[in-house]
Amino acid sequence: MASEDIAKLAETLAKTQVAGGQLSFKGKSLKLNTAEDAKDVIKEIEDFDGLEALRLEGNTVGVEAARVIAKALEKKSELKRCHWSDMFTGRLRSEIPPALISLGEGLITAGAQLVELDLSDNAFGPDGVRGFEALLKSSTCFTLHELKLNNCGMGVGGGKILAAALTECHRKSSAQGKPLALKVFMAGRNRLENDGATALAEAFGIIGTLEEVHMPQNGINHPGVTALAQAFAINPLLRVINLNDNTFTEKGAVAMAKTLKALRQVEVINFGDCLVRSKGAVAIADAVHGGLPKLKELNLSFGEIKRDAALSVAEAVADKVELEKLDLNGNNLGEEGCEQLQEVLDGFNMAKVLASLSDDEGEDDEDEDEDEDEEEEEEEEPQLGERRERPTAPPRKMLDPDGGEPAPVLSSPPPADVSTFLAFPSPEKLLRLGPKSSVLIAQQTDTSDPEKVVSAFLKVSSVFKDEATVRSAVQDAVDTLMKKAFSSSSFNSNAFLTRLLIHMGLLKSEDKIKAIANLYGPLMALNHMVQQEYFPKALAPLLLAFVTKRCCLNPWAFARTVWGVPTWWP
């Protein structure tokens, strides 16, 4: 690693400041049990004029410490964003509700007007929802736009409490002439199941202003999916619907398709691993064909969809000029079906939007049961976290555009030379892609997956040369790729940074990943990237620490510090 390259990047990072009145204790692993433990935190809060955002992720806050921190917050009326994920590591569950109650009371006393509240990864269970119930019902949350509660273990009971609190918040705020206008709701991995999802659906229907809903992996079956579909229909501004890894079956898919026909702003649909099956896929295809003019991503992967239904989906996207990705991987297309799917899309000059089909499970020999929906009532639904077993199919080989290694997939490669460049990067190949190279690379990359974004970033940056044409092409490709990734609310930027550090050899990994040999290109690309507006400024101090110190930590310890992942994470 060239020391001058590191110094240059470090200098750039050091100049990258966190803007927006933000005070961050993120990732400091502070153990705040008593008032004495919290005195430094309190002083910084008290001395920070114009505090608008407070980050407490990656620390552990006890009841007494929370009480005195709340007291300091009573004078911070300008506070708008509370990034409080993973801040109860190692605490008894009984400690969390009173700590949250104290913090909420501090915000209410201050008269703060929150726009974002993130309590993800706190594993507080249903009782924990009681801890911030009063806060949600108060005038402090009348202005709330984003509520993030991923991986909190709320369960059905917590989902019902949350739904009631949101409904009450809307009622009270409406009485004051400024109804709650929640835009982003995230509650993945919470075991909400049908009853919890149905309760929240009722609240969503009342609110009516949602733009993004992320509820993956919640054990929701078709009754809950149907309730959500009905609520989504009266949220006309919806842009992102992520219900990945729930169980639609045909009934849920048909209900959701009916709703999609009524929505005009939807850009991202993620129904991957939702068992929509062929009939459900055809219903969704019909909805796509008749509307969704702004659609950018459609994920129907691992849904037990057969060839004819998949072809219907492909034909439905023919006029979607903004479409960037169609994911039908892991279904039952068979070899011939995969080829036909590519041919159909190629006929629309849209083959580049098709994601890899490397996990296709082969054509099912058995005829689809016409009474499939009746069988759905009898079959046992998969439990949360339990994967449905799928048969394997004989694969064929081609270059995987994301992995750079031969992967099982259909025989004909995607059009243009993007996959070839990503498999065997060189400056010449990048330049031969032409003026649209940056767009083509971004389209070919699954920007919802941090590991794939890291892979694409490193391959593009590896061809960096201090020649005007190559340098410009690399920087353009990096900008387009990373702007797309960082602008997505579902993209985990901290996971991206962790994986990048591992591949660059700045962080050890239990996966025994071999670090790249030449860091010149990646360092030059990073030096460019951190100066751009799309780069999250909160990542700068973390990247600076690892670039300058070249630390080698246990990756799970680092994950707890940087990601906001609880200590009990496997």
mmCIF file of N, CA and C in Angstrom, residues 232-340:
data_model
loop_
_atom_site.group_PDB
_atom_site.id
_atom_site.type_symbol
_atom_site.label_atom_id
_atom_site.label_comp_id
_atom_site.label_asym_id
_atom_site.label_seq_id
_atom_site.Cartn_x
_atom_site.Cartn_y
_atom_site.Cartn_z
ATOM 1 N N PHE A 232 -52.430 -0.166 1.283
ATOM 2 C CA PHE A 232 -51.560 0.469 0.292
ATOM 3 C C PHE A 232 -52.371 1.196 -0.774
ATOM 4 N N ALA A 233 -53.548 0.675 -1.082
ATOM 5 C CA ALA A 233 -54.377 1.271 -2.128
ATOM 6 C C ALA A 233 -54.781 2.699 -1.793
ATOM 7 N N ILE A 234 -54.804 3.031 -0.506
ATOM 8 C CA ILE A 234 -55.185 4.392 -0.114
ATOM 9 C C ILE A 234 -53.973 5.180 0.389
ATOM 10 N N ASN A 235 -52.800 4.767 -0.084
ATOM 11 C CA ASN A 235 -51.563 5.525 0.099
ATOM 12 C C ASN A 235 -50.988 5.801 -1.287
ATOM 13 N N PRO A 236 -51.549 6.739 -2.008
ATOM 14 C CA PRO A 236 -51.228 6.925 -3.439
ATOM 15 C C PRO A 236 -49.798 7.371 -3.720
ATOM 16 N N LEU A 237 -49.058 7.781 -2.694
ATOM 17 C CA LEU A 237 -47.690 8.249 -2.916
ATOM 18 C C LEU A 237 -46.654 7.142 -2.775
ATOM 19 N N LEU A 238 -47.078 5.921 -2.548
ATOM 20 C CA LEU A 238 -46.144 4.816 -2.340
ATOM 21 C C LEU A 238 -45.164 4.674 -3.506
ATOM 22 N N ARG A 239 -43.872 4.645 -3.172
ATOM 23 C CA ARG A 239 -42.825 4.449 -4.158
ATOM 24 C C ARG A 239 -42.113 3.105 -3.993
ATOM 25 N N VAL A 240 -41.973 2.646 -2.736
ATOM 26 C CA VAL A 240 -41.240 1.416 -2.443
ATOM 27 C C VAL A 240 -42.099 0.496 -1.589
ATOM 28 N N ILE A 241 -42.279 -0.740 -2.057
ATOM 29 C CA ILE A 241 -42.993 -1.767 -1.290
ATOM 30 C C ILE A 241 -42.070 -2.967 -1.165
ATOM 31 N N ASN A 242 -41.611 -3.239 0.047
ATOM 32 C CA ASN A 242 -40.698 -4.354 0.303
ATOM 33 C C ASN A 242 -41.331 -5.303 1.307
ATOM 34 N N LEU A 243 -41.837 -6.419 0.812
ATOM 35 C CA LEU A 243 -42.422 -7.450 1.670
ATOM 36 C C LEU A 243 -41.674 -8.767 1.491
ATOM 37 N N ASN A 244 -40.416 -8.685 1.167
ATOM 38 C CA ASN A 244 -39.598 -9.867 0.898
ATOM 39 C C ASN A 244 -39.705 -10.911 2.000
ATOM 40 N N ASP A 245 -39.732 -12.177 1.586
ATOM 41 C CA ASP A 245 -39.705 -13.313 2.508
ATOM 42 C C ASP A 245 -40.888 -13.360 3.459
ATOM 43 N N ASN A 246 -42.064 -13.040 2.940
ATOM 44 C CA ASN A 246 -43.317 -13.386 3.585
ATOM 45 C C ASN A 246 -44.012 -14.390 2.671
ATOM 46 N N THR A 247 -45.213 -14.807 2.961
ATOM 47 C CA THR A 247 -45.839 -15.873 2.173
ATOM 48 C C THR A 247 -47.159 -15.403 1.578
ATOM 49 N N PHE A 248 -47.119 -14.949 0.324
ATOM 50 C CA PHE A 248 -48.304 -14.428 -0.341
ATOM 51 C C PHE A 248 -49.290 -15.537 -0.723
ATOM 52 N N THR A 249 -48.789 -16.548 -1.412
ATOM 53 C CA THR A 249 -49.574 -17.512 -2.195
ATOM 54 C C THR A 249 -50.465 -16.744 -3.177
ATOM 55 N N GLU A 250 -51.276 -17.447 -3.919
ATOM 56 C CA GLU A 250 -52.055 -16.779 -4.964
ATOM 57 C C GLU A 250 -52.997 -15.726 -4.395
ATOM 58 N N LYS A 251 -53.644 -16.026 -3.270
ATOM 59 C CA LYS A 251 -54.623 -15.078 -2.725
ATOM 60 C C LYS A 251 -53.989 -13.738 -2.396
ATOM 61 N N GLY A 252 -52.841 -13.774 -1.708
ATOM 62 C CA GLY A 252 -52.166 -12.528 -1.363
ATOM 63 C C GLY A 252 -51.652 -11.801 -2.589
ATOM 64 N N ALA A 253 -51.122 -12.550 -3.550
ATOM 65 C CA ALA A 253 -50.581 -11.941 -4.759
ATOM 66 C C ALA A 253 -51.679 -11.267 -5.581
ATOM 67 N N VAL A 254 -52.827 -11.903 -5.682
ATOM 68 C CA VAL A 254 -53.940 -11.325 -6.445
ATOM 69 C C VAL A 254 -54.436 -10.049 -5.771
ATOM 70 N N ALA A 255 -54.513 -10.068 -4.437
ATOM 71 C CA ALA A 255 -54.940 -8.872 -3.709
ATOM 72 C C ALA A 255 -53.946 -7.731 -3.914
ATOM 73 N N MET A 256 -52.663 -8.068 -3.862
ATOM 74 C CA MET A 256 -51.646 -7.038 -4.050
ATOM 75 C C MET A 256 -51.649 -6.511 -5.479
ATOM 76 N N ALA A 257 -51.897 -7.399 -6.452
ATOM 77 C CA ALA A 257 -51.960 -6.975 -7.853
ATOM 78 C C ALA A 257 -53.102 -5.988 -8.074
ATOM 79 N N LYS A 258 -54.215 -6.226 -7.412
ATOM 80 C CA LYS A 258 -55.360 -5.318 -7.526
ATOM 81 C C LYS A 258 -54.984 -3.922 -7.042
ATOM 82 N N THR A 259 -54.234 -3.872 -5.947
ATOM 83 C CA THR A 259 -53.788 -2.585 -5.410
ATOM 84 C C THR A 259 -52.810 -1.901 -6.351
ATOM 85 N N LEU A 260 -51.881 -2.672 -6.914
ATOM 86 C CA LEU A 260 -50.874 -2.095 -7.802
ATOM 87 C C LEU A 260 -51.513 -1.388 -8.995
ATOM 88 N N LYS A 261 -52.670 -1.853 -9.408
ATOM 89 C CA LYS A 261 -53.359 -1.210 -10.529
ATOM 90 C C LYS A 261 -53.799 0.214 -10.179
ATOM 91 N N ALA A 262 -53.949 0.467 -8.864
ATOM 92 C CA ALA A 262 -54.437 1.778 -8.445
ATOM 93 C C ALA A 262 -53.308 2.749 -8.121
ATOM 94 N N LEU A 263 -52.080 2.262 -8.086
ATOM 95 C CA LEU A 263 -50.952 3.105 -7.704
ATOM 96 C C LEU A 263 -50.173 3.564 -8.938
ATOM 97 N N ARG A 264 -49.698 4.804 -8.899
ATOM 98 C CA ARG A 264 -49.015 5.366 -10.063
ATOM 99 C C ARG A 264 -47.569 5.773 -9.771
ATOM 100 N N GLN A 265 -47.184 5.834 -8.509
ATOM 101 C CA GLN A 265 -45.859 6.342 -8.163
ATOM 102 C C GLN A 265 -44.853 5.238 -7.818
ATOM 103 N N VAL A 266 -45.273 3.991 -7.830
ATOM 104 C CA VAL A 266 -44.416 2.896 -7.369
ATOM 105 C C VAL A 266 -43.181 2.751 -8.262
ATOM 106 N N GLU A 267 -42.005 2.704 -7.611
ATOM 107 C CA GLU A 267 -40.739 2.539 -8.310
ATOM 108 C C GLU A 267 -40.080 1.193 -8.010
ATOM 109 N N VAL A 268 -40.258 0.693 -6.786
ATOM 110 C CA VAL A 268 -39.609 -0.548 -6.367
ATOM 111 C C VAL A 268 -40.627 -1.498 -5.757
ATOM 112 N N ILE A 269 -40.673 -2.716 -6.290
ATOM 113 C CA ILE A 269 -41.521 -3.778 -5.746
ATOM 114 C C ILE A 269 -40.622 -4.954 -5.416
ATOM 115 N N ASN A 270 -40.581 -5.337 -4.148
ATOM 116 C CA ASN A 270 -39.783 -6.488 -3.731
ATOM 117 C C ASN A 270 -40.694 -7.530 -3.103
ATOM 118 N N PHE A 271 -41.105 -8.478 -3.938
ATOM 119 C CA PHE A 271 -41.897 -9.616 -3.479
ATOM 120 C C PHE A 271 -41.078 -10.897 -3.640
ATOM 121 N N GLY A 272 -39.767 -10.775 -3.505
ATOM 122 C CA GLY A 272 -38.904 -11.941 -3.611
ATOM 123 C C GLY A 272 -39.123 -12.899 -2.460
ATOM 124 N N ASP A 273 -39.032 -14.199 -2.754
ATOM 125 C CA ASP A 273 -39.191 -15.241 -1.742
ATOM 126 C C ASP A 273 -40.546 -15.149 -1.054
ATOM 127 N N CYS A 274 -41.556 -14.782 -1.803
ATOM 128 C CA CYS A 274 -42.896 -14.600 -1.233
ATOM 129 C C CYS A 274 -43.893 -15.646 -1.716
ATOM 130 N N LEU A 275 -43.423 -16.636 -2.462
ATOM 131 C CA LEU A 275 -44.270 -17.733 -2.921
ATOM 132 C C LEU A 275 -45.533 -17.222 -3.646
ATOM 133 N N VAL A 276 -45.332 -16.304 -4.582
ATOM 134 C CA VAL A 276 -46.489 -15.774 -5.314
ATOM 135 C C VAL A 276 -47.050 -16.805 -6.286
ATOM 136 N N ARG A 277 -46.205 -17.748 -6.708
ATOM 137 C CA ARG A 277 -46.577 -18.807 -7.644
ATOM 138 C C ARG A 277 -47.047 -18.239 -8.978
ATOM 139 N N SER A 278 -47.350 -19.133 -9.876
ATOM 140 C CA SER A 278 -47.618 -18.722 -11.259
ATOM 141 C C SER A 278 -48.860 -17.857 -11.395
ATOM 142 N N LYS A 279 -49.939 -18.267 -10.756
ATOM 143 C CA LYS A 279 -51.182 -17.486 -10.881
ATOM 144 C C LYS A 279 -51.003 -16.091 -10.288
ATOM 145 N N GLY A 280 -50.295 -16.017 -9.166
ATOM 146 C CA GLY A 280 -50.039 -14.719 -8.566
ATOM 147 C C GLY A 280 -49.160 -13.861 -9.454
ATOM 148 N N ALA A 281 -48.161 -14.489 -10.090
ATOM 149 C CA ALA A 281 -47.266 -13.756 -10.980
ATOM 150 C C ALA A 281 -48.018 -13.197 -12.188
ATOM 151 N N VAL A 282 -48.934 -13.978 -12.727
ATOM 152 C CA VAL A 282 -49.728 -13.516 -13.871
ATOM 153 C C VAL A 282 -50.585 -12.317 -13.469
ATOM 154 N N ALA A 283 -51.151 -12.368 -12.262
ATOM 155 C CA ALA A 283 -51.967 -11.246 -11.776
ATOM 156 C C ALA A 283 -51.113 -9.995 -11.616
ATOM 157 N N ILE A 284 -49.920 -10.159 -11.090
ATOM 158 C CA ILE A 284 -49.010 -9.023 -10.922
ATOM 159 C C ILE A 284 -48.572 -8.493 -12.289
ATOM 160 N N ALA A 285 -48.319 -9.406 -13.220
ATOM 161 C CA ALA A 285 -47.944 -8.999 -14.575
ATOM 162 C C ALA A 285 -49.038 -8.150 -15.207
ATOM 163 N N ASP A 286 -50.276 -8.533 -14.992
ATOM 164 C CA ASP A 286 -51.404 -7.778 -15.537
ATOM 165 C C ASP A 286 -51.441 -6.368 -14.953
ATOM 166 N N ALA A 287 -51.148 -6.255 -13.651
ATOM 167 C CA ALA A 287 -51.124 -4.943 -13.006
ATOM 168 C C ALA A 287 -49.986 -4.087 -13.555
ATOM 169 N N VAL A 288 -48.827 -4.714 -13.759
ATOM 170 C CA VAL A 288 -47.666 -3.988 -14.286
ATOM 171 C C VAL A 288 -47.946 -3.510 -15.707
ATOM 172 N N HIS A 289 -48.540 -4.376 -16.490
ATOM 173 C CA HIS A 289 -48.823 -4.043 -17.891
ATOM 174 C C HIS A 289 -49.754 -2.847 -18.007
ATOM 175 N N GLY A 290 -50.687 -2.744 -17.100
ATOM 176 C CA GLY A 290 -51.686 -1.686 -17.200
ATOM 177 C C GLY A 290 -51.332 -0.405 -16.468
ATOM 178 N N GLY A 291 -50.196 -0.365 -15.778
ATOM 179 C CA GLY A 291 -49.873 0.841 -15.001
ATOM 180 C C GLY A 291 -48.425 0.882 -14.591
ATOM 181 N N LEU A 292 -48.165 1.456 -13.405
ATOM 182 C CA LEU A 292 -46.827 1.576 -12.827
ATOM 183 C C LEU A 292 -45.819 2.167 -13.815
ATOM 184 N N PRO A 293 -46.084 3.358 -14.310
ATOM 185 C CA PRO A 293 -45.208 3.958 -15.333
ATOM 186 C C PRO A 293 -43.805 4.295 -14.828
ATOM 187 N N LYS A 294 -43.629 4.384 -13.513
ATOM 188 C CA LYS A 294 -42.329 4.773 -12.953
ATOM 189 C C LYS A 294 -41.533 3.589 -12.410
ATOM 190 N N LEU A 295 -41.972 2.392 -12.702
ATOM 191 C CA LEU A 295 -41.349 1.200 -12.128
ATOM 192 C C LEU A 295 -39.877 1.086 -12.508
ATOM 193 N N LYS A 296 -39.014 0.905 -11.473
ATOM 194 C CA LYS A 296 -37.577 0.754 -11.686
ATOM 195 C C LYS A 296 -37.085 -0.640 -11.335
ATOM 196 N N GLU A 297 -37.683 -1.260 -10.328
ATOM 197 C CA GLU A 297 -37.246 -2.588 -9.909
ATOM 198 C C GLU A 297 -38.456 -3.463 -9.600
ATOM 199 N N LEU A 298 -38.401 -4.690 -10.093
ATOM 200 C CA LEU A 298 -39.440 -5.677 -9.811
ATOM 201 C C LEU A 298 -38.766 -6.981 -9.437
ATOM 202 N N ASN A 299 -38.985 -7.427 -8.206
ATOM 203 C CA ASN A 299 -38.362 -8.648 -7.691
ATOM 204 C C ASN A 299 -39.437 -9.682 -7.406
ATOM 205 N N LEU A 300 -39.464 -10.720 -8.225
ATOM 206 C CA LEU A 300 -40.370 -11.854 -8.017
ATOM 207 C C LEU A 300 -39.550 -13.141 -7.939
ATOM 208 N N SER A 301 -38.376 -13.061 -7.364
ATOM 209 C CA SER A 301 -37.481 -14.219 -7.282
ATOM 210 C C SER A 301 -37.998 -15.244 -6.278
ATOM 211 N N PHE A 302 -37.603 -16.487 -6.490
ATOM 212 C CA PHE A 302 -37.906 -17.595 -5.577
ATOM 213 C C PHE A 302 -39.390 -17.639 -5.201
ATOM 214 N N GLY A 303 -40.226 -17.615 -6.220
ATOM 215 C CA GLY A 303 -41.664 -17.602 -5.970
ATOM 216 C C GLY A 303 -42.402 -18.789 -6.537
ATOM 217 N N GLU A 304 -41.675 -19.839 -6.967
ATOM 218 C CA GLU A 304 -42.280 -21.022 -7.600
ATOM 219 C C GLU A 304 -43.086 -20.637 -8.835
ATOM 220 N N ILE A 305 -42.521 -19.733 -9.622
ATOM 221 C CA ILE A 305 -43.158 -19.259 -10.849
ATOM 222 C C ILE A 305 -42.668 -20.098 -12.015
ATOM 223 N N LYS A 306 -43.587 -20.547 -12.850
ATOM 224 C CA LYS A 306 -43.220 -21.373 -13.998
ATOM 225 C C LYS A 306 -43.023 -20.520 -15.259
ATOM 226 N N ARG A 307 -42.577 -21.199 -16.295
ATOM 227 C CA ARG A 307 -42.118 -20.507 -17.504
ATOM 228 C C ARG A 307 -43.148 -19.538 -18.083
ATOM 229 N N ASP A 308 -44.351 -20.003 -18.373
ATOM 230 C CA ASP A 308 -45.331 -19.157 -19.049
ATOM 231 C C ASP A 308 -45.659 -17.912 -18.225
ATOM 232 N N ALA A 309 -45.753 -18.089 -16.910
ATOM 233 C CA ALA A 309 -46.049 -16.944 -16.043
ATOM 234 C C ALA A 309 -44.887 -15.957 -16.050
ATOM 235 N N ALA A 310 -43.660 -16.470 -16.036
ATOM 236 C CA ALA A 310 -42.484 -15.597 -16.074
ATOM 237 C C ALA A 310 -42.432 -14.817 -17.382
ATOM 238 N N LEU A 311 -42.795 -15.474 -18.484
ATOM 239 C CA LEU A 311 -42.822 -14.784 -19.776
ATOM 240 C C LEU A 311 -43.880 -13.690 -19.788
ATOM 241 N N SER A 312 -44.983 -13.920 -19.090
ATOM 242 C CA SER A 312 -46.022 -12.891 -18.977
ATOM 243 C C SER A 312 -45.484 -11.666 -18.245
ATOM 244 N N VAL A 313 -44.696 -11.913 -17.219
ATOM 245 C CA VAL A 313 -44.087 -10.807 -16.481
ATOM 246 C C VAL A 313 -43.137 -10.029 -17.395
ATOM 247 N N ALA A 314 -42.335 -10.763 -18.161
ATOM 248 C CA ALA A 314 -41.391 -10.112 -19.072
ATOM 249 C C ALA A 314 -42.113 -9.257 -20.107
ATOM 250 N N GLU A 315 -43.175 -9.766 -20.661
ATOM 251 C CA GLU A 315 -43.936 -9.021 -21.668
ATOM 252 C C GLU A 315 -44.594 -7.787 -21.052
ATOM 253 N N ALA A 316 -44.919 -7.880 -19.749
ATOM 254 C CA ALA A 316 -45.608 -6.771 -19.090
ATOM 255 C C ALA A 316 -44.719 -5.554 -18.892
ATOM 256 N N VAL A 317 -43.408 -5.757 -18.872
ATOM 257 C CA VAL A 317 -42.506 -4.619 -18.608
ATOM 258 C C VAL A 317 -42.016 -3.963 -19.897
ATOM 259 N N ALA A 318 -42.569 -4.347 -21.021
ATOM 260 C CA ALA A 318 -42.078 -3.867 -22.320
ATOM 261 C C ALA A 318 -42.044 -2.352 -22.419
ATOM 262 N N ASP A 319 -43.010 -1.667 -21.801
ATOM 263 C CA ASP A 319 -43.083 -0.213 -21.939
ATOM 264 C C ASP A 319 -42.576 0.532 -20.705
ATOM 265 N N LYS A 320 -41.883 -0.184 -19.813
ATOM 266 C CA LYS A 320 -41.385 0.458 -18.588
ATOM 267 C C LYS A 320 -40.001 1.061 -18.864
ATOM 268 N N VAL A 321 -40.001 2.285 -19.336
ATOM 269 C CA VAL A 321 -38.760 2.902 -19.811
ATOM 270 C C VAL A 321 -37.776 3.180 -18.680
ATOM 271 N N GLU A 322 -38.249 3.235 -17.455
ATOM 272 C CA GLU A 322 -37.362 3.516 -16.324
ATOM 273 C C GLU A 322 -36.896 2.243 -15.617
ATOM 274 N N LEU A 323 -37.310 1.086 -16.099
ATOM 275 C CA LEU A 323 -36.969 -0.167 -15.435
ATOM 276 C C LEU A 323 -35.460 -0.411 -15.463
ATOM 277 N N GLU A 324 -34.904 -0.710 -14.293
ATOM 278 C CA GLU A 324 -33.476 -0.984 -14.172
ATOM 279 C C GLU A 324 -33.194 -2.435 -13.815
ATOM 280 N N LYS A 325 -34.165 -3.112 -13.196
ATOM 281 C CA LYS A 325 -33.898 -4.476 -12.761
ATOM 282 C C LYS A 325 -35.184 -5.294 -12.700
ATOM 283 N N LEU A 326 -35.125 -6.470 -13.299
ATOM 284 C CA LEU A 326 -36.186 -7.465 -13.208
ATOM 285 C C LEU A 326 -35.566 -8.744 -12.666
ATOM 286 N N ASP A 327 -36.011 -9.181 -11.505
ATOM 287 C CA ASP A 327 -35.419 -10.354 -10.854
ATOM 288 C C ASP A 327 -36.421 -11.505 -10.823
ATOM 289 N N LEU A 328 -36.136 -12.522 -11.629
ATOM 290 C CA LEU A 328 -36.964 -13.733 -11.663
ATOM 291 C C LEU A 328 -36.107 -14.959 -11.345
ATOM 292 N N ASN A 329 -35.034 -14.746 -10.633
ATOM 293 C CA ASN A 329 -34.133 -15.836 -10.279
ATOM 294 C C ASN A 329 -34.815 -16.807 -9.308
ATOM 295 N N GLY A 330 -34.354 -18.062 -9.323
ATOM 296 C CA GLY A 330 -34.828 -19.034 -8.348
ATOM 297 C C GLY A 330 -36.224 -19.556 -8.584
ATOM 298 N N ASN A 331 -36.756 -19.382 -9.794
ATOM 299 C CA ASN A 331 -38.087 -19.902 -10.114
ATOM 300 C C ASN A 331 -37.960 -21.180 -10.943
ATOM 301 N N ASN A 332 -39.055 -21.620 -11.531
ATOM 302 C CA ASN A 332 -39.079 -22.901 -12.255
ATOM 303 C C ASN A 332 -39.229 -22.668 -13.756
ATOM 304 N N LEU A 333 -38.220 -22.050 -14.361
ATOM 305 C CA LEU A 333 -38.300 -21.734 -15.788
ATOM 306 C C LEU A 333 -37.734 -22.845 -16.658
ATOM 307 N N GLY A 334 -36.718 -23.516 -16.183
ATOM 308 C CA GLY A 334 -36.045 -24.500 -16.997
ATOM 309 C C GLY A 334 -35.106 -23.833 -17.985
ATOM 310 N N GLU A 335 -34.276 -24.647 -18.604
ATOM 311 C CA GLU A 335 -33.271 -24.130 -19.532
ATOM 312 C C GLU A 335 -33.902 -23.377 -20.689
ATOM 313 N N GLU A 336 -34.906 -23.985 -21.292
ATOM 314 C CA GLU A 336 -35.563 -23.344 -22.428
ATOM 315 C C GLU A 336 -36.291 -22.076 -21.997
ATOM 316 N N GLY A 337 -36.904 -22.119 -20.825
ATOM 317 C CA GLY A 337 -37.612 -20.946 -20.327
ATOM 318 C C GLY A 337 -36.692 -19.771 -20.070
ATOM 319 N N CYS A 338 -35.505 -20.056 -19.544
ATOM 320 C CA CYS A 338 -34.526 -18.987 -19.315
ATOM 321 C C CYS A 338 -34.139 -18.317 -20.625
ATOM 322 N N GLU A 339 -33.931 -19.154 -21.655
ATOM 323 C CA GLU A 339 -33.559 -18.617 -22.956
ATOM 324 C C GLU A 339 -34.700 -17.795 -23.556
ATOM 325 N N GLN A 340 -35.927 -18.294 -23.433
ATOM 326 C CA GLN A 340 -37.078 -17.562 -23.964
ATOM 327 C C GLN A 340 -37.258 -16.229 -23.244
#
